[in-house]
CSV table of N, CA, C and O and ligand atoms in Angstrom, one decimal:
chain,number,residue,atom,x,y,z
A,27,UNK,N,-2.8,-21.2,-15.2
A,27,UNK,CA,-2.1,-22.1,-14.2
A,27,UNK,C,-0.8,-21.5,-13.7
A,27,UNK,O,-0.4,-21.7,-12.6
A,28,UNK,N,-0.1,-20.7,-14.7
A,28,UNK,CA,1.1,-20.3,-14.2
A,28,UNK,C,0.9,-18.8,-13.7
A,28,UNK,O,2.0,-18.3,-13.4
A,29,UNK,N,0.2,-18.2,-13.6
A,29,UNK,CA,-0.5,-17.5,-13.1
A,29,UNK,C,-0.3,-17.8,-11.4
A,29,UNK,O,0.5,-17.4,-10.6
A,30,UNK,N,-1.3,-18.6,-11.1
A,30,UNK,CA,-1.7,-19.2,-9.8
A,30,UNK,C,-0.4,-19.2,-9.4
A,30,UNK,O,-0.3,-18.7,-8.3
A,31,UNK,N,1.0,-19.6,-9.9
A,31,UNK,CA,1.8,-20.1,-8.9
A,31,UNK,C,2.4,-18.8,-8.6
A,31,UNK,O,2.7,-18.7,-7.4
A,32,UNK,N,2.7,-17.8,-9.3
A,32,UNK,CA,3.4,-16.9,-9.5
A,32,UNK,C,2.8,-16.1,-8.1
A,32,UNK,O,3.4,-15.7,-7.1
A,33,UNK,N,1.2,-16.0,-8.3
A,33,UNK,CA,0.7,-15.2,-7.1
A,33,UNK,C,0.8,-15.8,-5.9
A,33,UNK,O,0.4,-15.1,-4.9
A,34,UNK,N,1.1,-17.0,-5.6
A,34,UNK,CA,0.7,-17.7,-4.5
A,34,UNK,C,2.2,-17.4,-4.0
A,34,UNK,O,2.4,-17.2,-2.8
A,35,UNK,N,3.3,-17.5,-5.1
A,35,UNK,CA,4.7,-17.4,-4.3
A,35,UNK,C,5.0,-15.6,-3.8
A,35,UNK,O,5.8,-15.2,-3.0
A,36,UNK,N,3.9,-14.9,-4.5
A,36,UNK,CA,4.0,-13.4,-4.0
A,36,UNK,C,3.4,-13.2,-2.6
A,36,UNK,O,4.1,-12.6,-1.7
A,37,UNK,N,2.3,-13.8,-2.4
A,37,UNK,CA,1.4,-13.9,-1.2
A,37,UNK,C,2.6,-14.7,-0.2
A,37,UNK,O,2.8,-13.9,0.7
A,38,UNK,N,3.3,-15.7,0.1
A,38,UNK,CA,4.2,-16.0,1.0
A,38,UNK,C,5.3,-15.5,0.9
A,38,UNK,O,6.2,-15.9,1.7
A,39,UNK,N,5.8,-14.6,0.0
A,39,UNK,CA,6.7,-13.6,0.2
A,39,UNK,C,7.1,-12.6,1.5
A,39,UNK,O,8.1,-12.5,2.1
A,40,UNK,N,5.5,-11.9,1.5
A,40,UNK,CA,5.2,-11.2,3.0
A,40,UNK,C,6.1,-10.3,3.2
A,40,UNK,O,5.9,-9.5,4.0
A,41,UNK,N,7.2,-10.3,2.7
A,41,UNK,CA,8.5,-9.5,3.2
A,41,UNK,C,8.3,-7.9,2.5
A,41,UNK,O,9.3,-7.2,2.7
A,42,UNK,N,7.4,-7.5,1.8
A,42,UNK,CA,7.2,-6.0,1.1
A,42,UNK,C,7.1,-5.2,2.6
A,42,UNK,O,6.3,-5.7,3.5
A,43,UNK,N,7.5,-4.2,2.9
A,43,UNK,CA,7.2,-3.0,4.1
A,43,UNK,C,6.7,-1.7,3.3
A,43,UNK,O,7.4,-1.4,2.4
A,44,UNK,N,5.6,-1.0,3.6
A,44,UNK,CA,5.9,0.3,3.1
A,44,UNK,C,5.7,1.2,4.4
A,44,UNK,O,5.7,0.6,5.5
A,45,UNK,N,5.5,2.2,4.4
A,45,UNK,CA,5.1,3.4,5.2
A,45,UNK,C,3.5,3.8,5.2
A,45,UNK,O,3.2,4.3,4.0
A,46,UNK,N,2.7,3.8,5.7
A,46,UNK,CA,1.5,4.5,6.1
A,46,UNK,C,1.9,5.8,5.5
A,46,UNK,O,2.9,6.2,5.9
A,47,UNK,N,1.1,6.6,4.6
A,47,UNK,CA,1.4,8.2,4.1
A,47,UNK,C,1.0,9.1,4.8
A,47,UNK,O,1.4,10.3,4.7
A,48,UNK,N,-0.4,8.4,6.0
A,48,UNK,CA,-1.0,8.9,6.7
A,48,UNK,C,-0.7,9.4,8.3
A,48,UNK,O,-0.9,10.4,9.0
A,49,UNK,N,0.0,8.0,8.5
A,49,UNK,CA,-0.2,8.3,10.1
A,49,UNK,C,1.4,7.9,10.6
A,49,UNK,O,1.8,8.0,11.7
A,50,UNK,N,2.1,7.2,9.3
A,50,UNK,CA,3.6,6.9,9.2
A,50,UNK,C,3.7,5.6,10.2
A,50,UNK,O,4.3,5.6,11.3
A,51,UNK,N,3.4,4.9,9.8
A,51,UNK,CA,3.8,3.1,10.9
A,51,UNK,C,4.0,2.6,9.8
A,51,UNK,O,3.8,3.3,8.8
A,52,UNK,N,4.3,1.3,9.9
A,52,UNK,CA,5.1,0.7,9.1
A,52,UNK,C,3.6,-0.4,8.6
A,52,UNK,O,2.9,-0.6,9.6
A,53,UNK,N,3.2,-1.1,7.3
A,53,UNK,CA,2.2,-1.6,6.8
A,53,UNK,C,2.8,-3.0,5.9
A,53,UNK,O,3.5,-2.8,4.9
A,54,UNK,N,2.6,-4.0,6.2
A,54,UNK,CA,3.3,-5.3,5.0
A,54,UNK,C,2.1,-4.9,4.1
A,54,UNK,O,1.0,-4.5,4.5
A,55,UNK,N,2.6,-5.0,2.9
A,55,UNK,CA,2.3,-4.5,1.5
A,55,UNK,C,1.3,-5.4,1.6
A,55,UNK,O,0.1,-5.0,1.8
A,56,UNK,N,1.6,-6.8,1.5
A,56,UNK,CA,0.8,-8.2,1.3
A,56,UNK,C,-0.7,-8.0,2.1
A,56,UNK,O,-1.8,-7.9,1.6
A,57,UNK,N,-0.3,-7.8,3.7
A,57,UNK,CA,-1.3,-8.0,4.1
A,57,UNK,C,-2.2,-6.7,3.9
A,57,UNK,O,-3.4,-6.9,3.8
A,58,UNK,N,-1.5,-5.2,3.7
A,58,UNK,CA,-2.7,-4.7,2.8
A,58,UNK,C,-3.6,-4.1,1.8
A,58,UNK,O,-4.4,-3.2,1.8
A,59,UNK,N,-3.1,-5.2,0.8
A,59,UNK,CA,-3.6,-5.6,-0.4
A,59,UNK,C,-4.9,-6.8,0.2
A,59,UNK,O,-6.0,-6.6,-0.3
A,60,UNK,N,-4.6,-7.8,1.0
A,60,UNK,CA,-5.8,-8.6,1.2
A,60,UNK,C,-6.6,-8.2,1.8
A,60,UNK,O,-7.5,-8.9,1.9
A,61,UNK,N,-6.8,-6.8,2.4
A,61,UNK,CA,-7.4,-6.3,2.6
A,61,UNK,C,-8.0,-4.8,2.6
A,61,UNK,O,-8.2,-4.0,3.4
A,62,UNK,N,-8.0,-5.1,0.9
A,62,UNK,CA,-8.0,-3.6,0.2
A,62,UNK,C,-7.9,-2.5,0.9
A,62,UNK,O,-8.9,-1.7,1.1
A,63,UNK,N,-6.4,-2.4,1.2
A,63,UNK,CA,-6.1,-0.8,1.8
A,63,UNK,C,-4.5,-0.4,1.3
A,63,UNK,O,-3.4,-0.2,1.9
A,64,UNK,N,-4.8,-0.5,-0.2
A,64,UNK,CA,-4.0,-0.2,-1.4
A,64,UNK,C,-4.7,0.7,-2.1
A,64,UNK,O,-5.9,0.6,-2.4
A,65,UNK,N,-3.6,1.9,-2.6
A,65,UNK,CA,-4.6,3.4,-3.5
A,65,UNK,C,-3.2,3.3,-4.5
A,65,UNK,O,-2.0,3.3,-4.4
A,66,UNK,N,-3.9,3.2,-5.3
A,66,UNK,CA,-2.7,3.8,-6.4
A,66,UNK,C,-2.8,5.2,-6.4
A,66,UNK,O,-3.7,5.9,-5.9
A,67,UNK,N,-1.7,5.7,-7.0
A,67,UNK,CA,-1.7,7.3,-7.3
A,67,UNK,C,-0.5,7.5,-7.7
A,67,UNK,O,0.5,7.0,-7.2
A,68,UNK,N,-0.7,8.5,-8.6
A,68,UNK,CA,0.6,9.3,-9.0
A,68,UNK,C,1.6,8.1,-9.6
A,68,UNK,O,2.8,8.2,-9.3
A,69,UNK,N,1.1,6.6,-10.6
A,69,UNK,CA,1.7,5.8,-10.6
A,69,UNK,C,2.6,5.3,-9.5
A,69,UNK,O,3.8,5.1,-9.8
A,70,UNK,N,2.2,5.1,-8.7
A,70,UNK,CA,2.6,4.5,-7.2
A,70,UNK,C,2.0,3.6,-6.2
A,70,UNK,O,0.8,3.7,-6.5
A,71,UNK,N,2.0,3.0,-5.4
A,71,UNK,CA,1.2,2.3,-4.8
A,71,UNK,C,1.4,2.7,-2.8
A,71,UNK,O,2.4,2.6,-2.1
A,72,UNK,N,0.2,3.1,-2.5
A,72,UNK,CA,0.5,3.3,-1.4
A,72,UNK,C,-0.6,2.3,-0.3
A,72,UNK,O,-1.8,2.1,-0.3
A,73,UNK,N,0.2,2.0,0.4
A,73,UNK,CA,-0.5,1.0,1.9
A,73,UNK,C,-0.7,1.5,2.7
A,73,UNK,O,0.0,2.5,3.1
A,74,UNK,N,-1.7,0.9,3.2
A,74,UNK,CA,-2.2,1.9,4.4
A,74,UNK,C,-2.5,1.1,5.7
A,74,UNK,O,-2.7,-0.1,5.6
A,75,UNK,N,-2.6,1.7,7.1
A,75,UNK,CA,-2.8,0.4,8.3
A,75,UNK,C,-4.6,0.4,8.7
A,75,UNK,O,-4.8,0.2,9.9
A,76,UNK,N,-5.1,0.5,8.2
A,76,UNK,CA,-6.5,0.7,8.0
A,76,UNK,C,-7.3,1.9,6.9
A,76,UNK,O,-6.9,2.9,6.3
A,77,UNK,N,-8.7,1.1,7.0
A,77,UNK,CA,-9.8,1.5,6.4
A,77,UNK,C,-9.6,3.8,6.4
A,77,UNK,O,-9.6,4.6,5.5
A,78,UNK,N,-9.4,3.8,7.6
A,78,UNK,CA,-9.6,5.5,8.2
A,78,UNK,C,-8.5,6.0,7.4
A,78,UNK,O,-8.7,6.7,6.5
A,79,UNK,N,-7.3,5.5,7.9
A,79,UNK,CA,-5.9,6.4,7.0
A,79,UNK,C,-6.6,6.0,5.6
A,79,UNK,O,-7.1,7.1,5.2
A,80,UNK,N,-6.9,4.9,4.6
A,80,UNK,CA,-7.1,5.2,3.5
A,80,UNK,C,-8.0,5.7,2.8
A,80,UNK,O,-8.0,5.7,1.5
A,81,UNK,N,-9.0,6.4,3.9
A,81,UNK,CA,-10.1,7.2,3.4
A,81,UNK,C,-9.8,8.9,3.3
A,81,UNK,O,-10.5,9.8,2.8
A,82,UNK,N,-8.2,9.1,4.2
A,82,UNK,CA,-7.9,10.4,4.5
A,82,UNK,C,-7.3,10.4,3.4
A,82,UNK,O,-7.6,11.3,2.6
A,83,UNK,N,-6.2,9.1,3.0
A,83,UNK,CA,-5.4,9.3,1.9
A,83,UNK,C,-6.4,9.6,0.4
A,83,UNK,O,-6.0,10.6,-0.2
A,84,UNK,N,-7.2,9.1,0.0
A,84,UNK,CA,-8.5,8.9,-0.6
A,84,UNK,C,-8.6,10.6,-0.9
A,84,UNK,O,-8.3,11.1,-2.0
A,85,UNK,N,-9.3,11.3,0.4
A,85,UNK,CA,-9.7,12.9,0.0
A,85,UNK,C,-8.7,13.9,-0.6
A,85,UNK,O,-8.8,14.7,-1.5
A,86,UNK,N,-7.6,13.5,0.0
A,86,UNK,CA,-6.6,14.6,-0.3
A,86,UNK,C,-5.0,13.6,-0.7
A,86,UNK,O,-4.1,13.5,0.0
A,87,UNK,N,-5.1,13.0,-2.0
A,87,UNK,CA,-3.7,12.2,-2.0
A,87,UNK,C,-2.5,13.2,-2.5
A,87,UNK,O,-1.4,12.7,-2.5
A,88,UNK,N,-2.7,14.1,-2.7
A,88,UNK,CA,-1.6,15.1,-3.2
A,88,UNK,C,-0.9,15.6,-1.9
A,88,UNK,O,0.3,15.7,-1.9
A,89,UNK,N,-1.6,16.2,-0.5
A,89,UNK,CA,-0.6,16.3,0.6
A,89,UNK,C,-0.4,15.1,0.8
A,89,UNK,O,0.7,14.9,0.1
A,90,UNK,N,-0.8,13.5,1.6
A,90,UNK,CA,-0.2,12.8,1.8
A,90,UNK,C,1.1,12.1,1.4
A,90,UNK,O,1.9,11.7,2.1
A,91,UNK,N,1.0,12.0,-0.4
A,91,UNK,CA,2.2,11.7,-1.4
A,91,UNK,C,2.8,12.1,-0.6
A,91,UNK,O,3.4,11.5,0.3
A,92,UNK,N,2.7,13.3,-0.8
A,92,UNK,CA,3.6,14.3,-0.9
A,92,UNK,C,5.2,14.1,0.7
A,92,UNK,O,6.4,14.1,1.0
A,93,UNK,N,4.2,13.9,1.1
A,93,UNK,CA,4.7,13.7,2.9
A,93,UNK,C,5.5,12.5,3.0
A,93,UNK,O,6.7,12.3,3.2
A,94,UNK,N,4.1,11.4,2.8
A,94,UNK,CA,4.9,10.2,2.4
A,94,UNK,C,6.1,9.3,1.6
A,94,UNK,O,6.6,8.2,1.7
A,95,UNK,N,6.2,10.4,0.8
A,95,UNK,CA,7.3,9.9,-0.2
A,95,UNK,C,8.6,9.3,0.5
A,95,UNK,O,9.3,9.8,1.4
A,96,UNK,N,8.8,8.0,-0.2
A,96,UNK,CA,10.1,7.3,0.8
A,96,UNK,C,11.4,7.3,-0.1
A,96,UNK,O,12.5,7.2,0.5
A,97,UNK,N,11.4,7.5,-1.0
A,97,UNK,CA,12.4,7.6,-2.2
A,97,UNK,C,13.6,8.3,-1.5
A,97,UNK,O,13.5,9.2,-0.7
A,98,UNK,N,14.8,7.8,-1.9
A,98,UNK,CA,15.7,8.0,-1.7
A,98,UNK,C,16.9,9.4,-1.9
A,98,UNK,O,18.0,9.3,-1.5
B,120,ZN,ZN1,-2.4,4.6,9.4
């Protein structure tokens, strides 16, 4: 039960941004997670703005990381 609430208040959060590693535009975390185009790797989580960038990221995640890295 406490479960349910915790994710439901993550899901209207919405406010997560990442970077596409692919094609570099900007991706809400949330919405692509609901629509499985989230890759983990290299203990990281990377979003993607469609199906295509996450099939490039998918072949080769070691250049993309690599490129995409947002870290400070
Ligand atoms: Zn993309």
């Amino acid at each position: 039960m406490a479960d349910d609430i915790v994710n439901t208040a993550e899901i209207e959060r919405g406010d997560e941004i990442a970077l596409d590693a692919v094609c570099g535009m900007t991706v809400d975390v949330e919405l692509a997670r609901a629509r499985d185009l989230v890759l983990a790797f290299a203990e990281r989580e990377y979003a993607f703005c469609g199906a295509c960038c996450r099939d490039r990221f998918a072949r080769s995640p070691i250049a993309f990381a690599v490129a995409g890295r947002a870290e400070p």
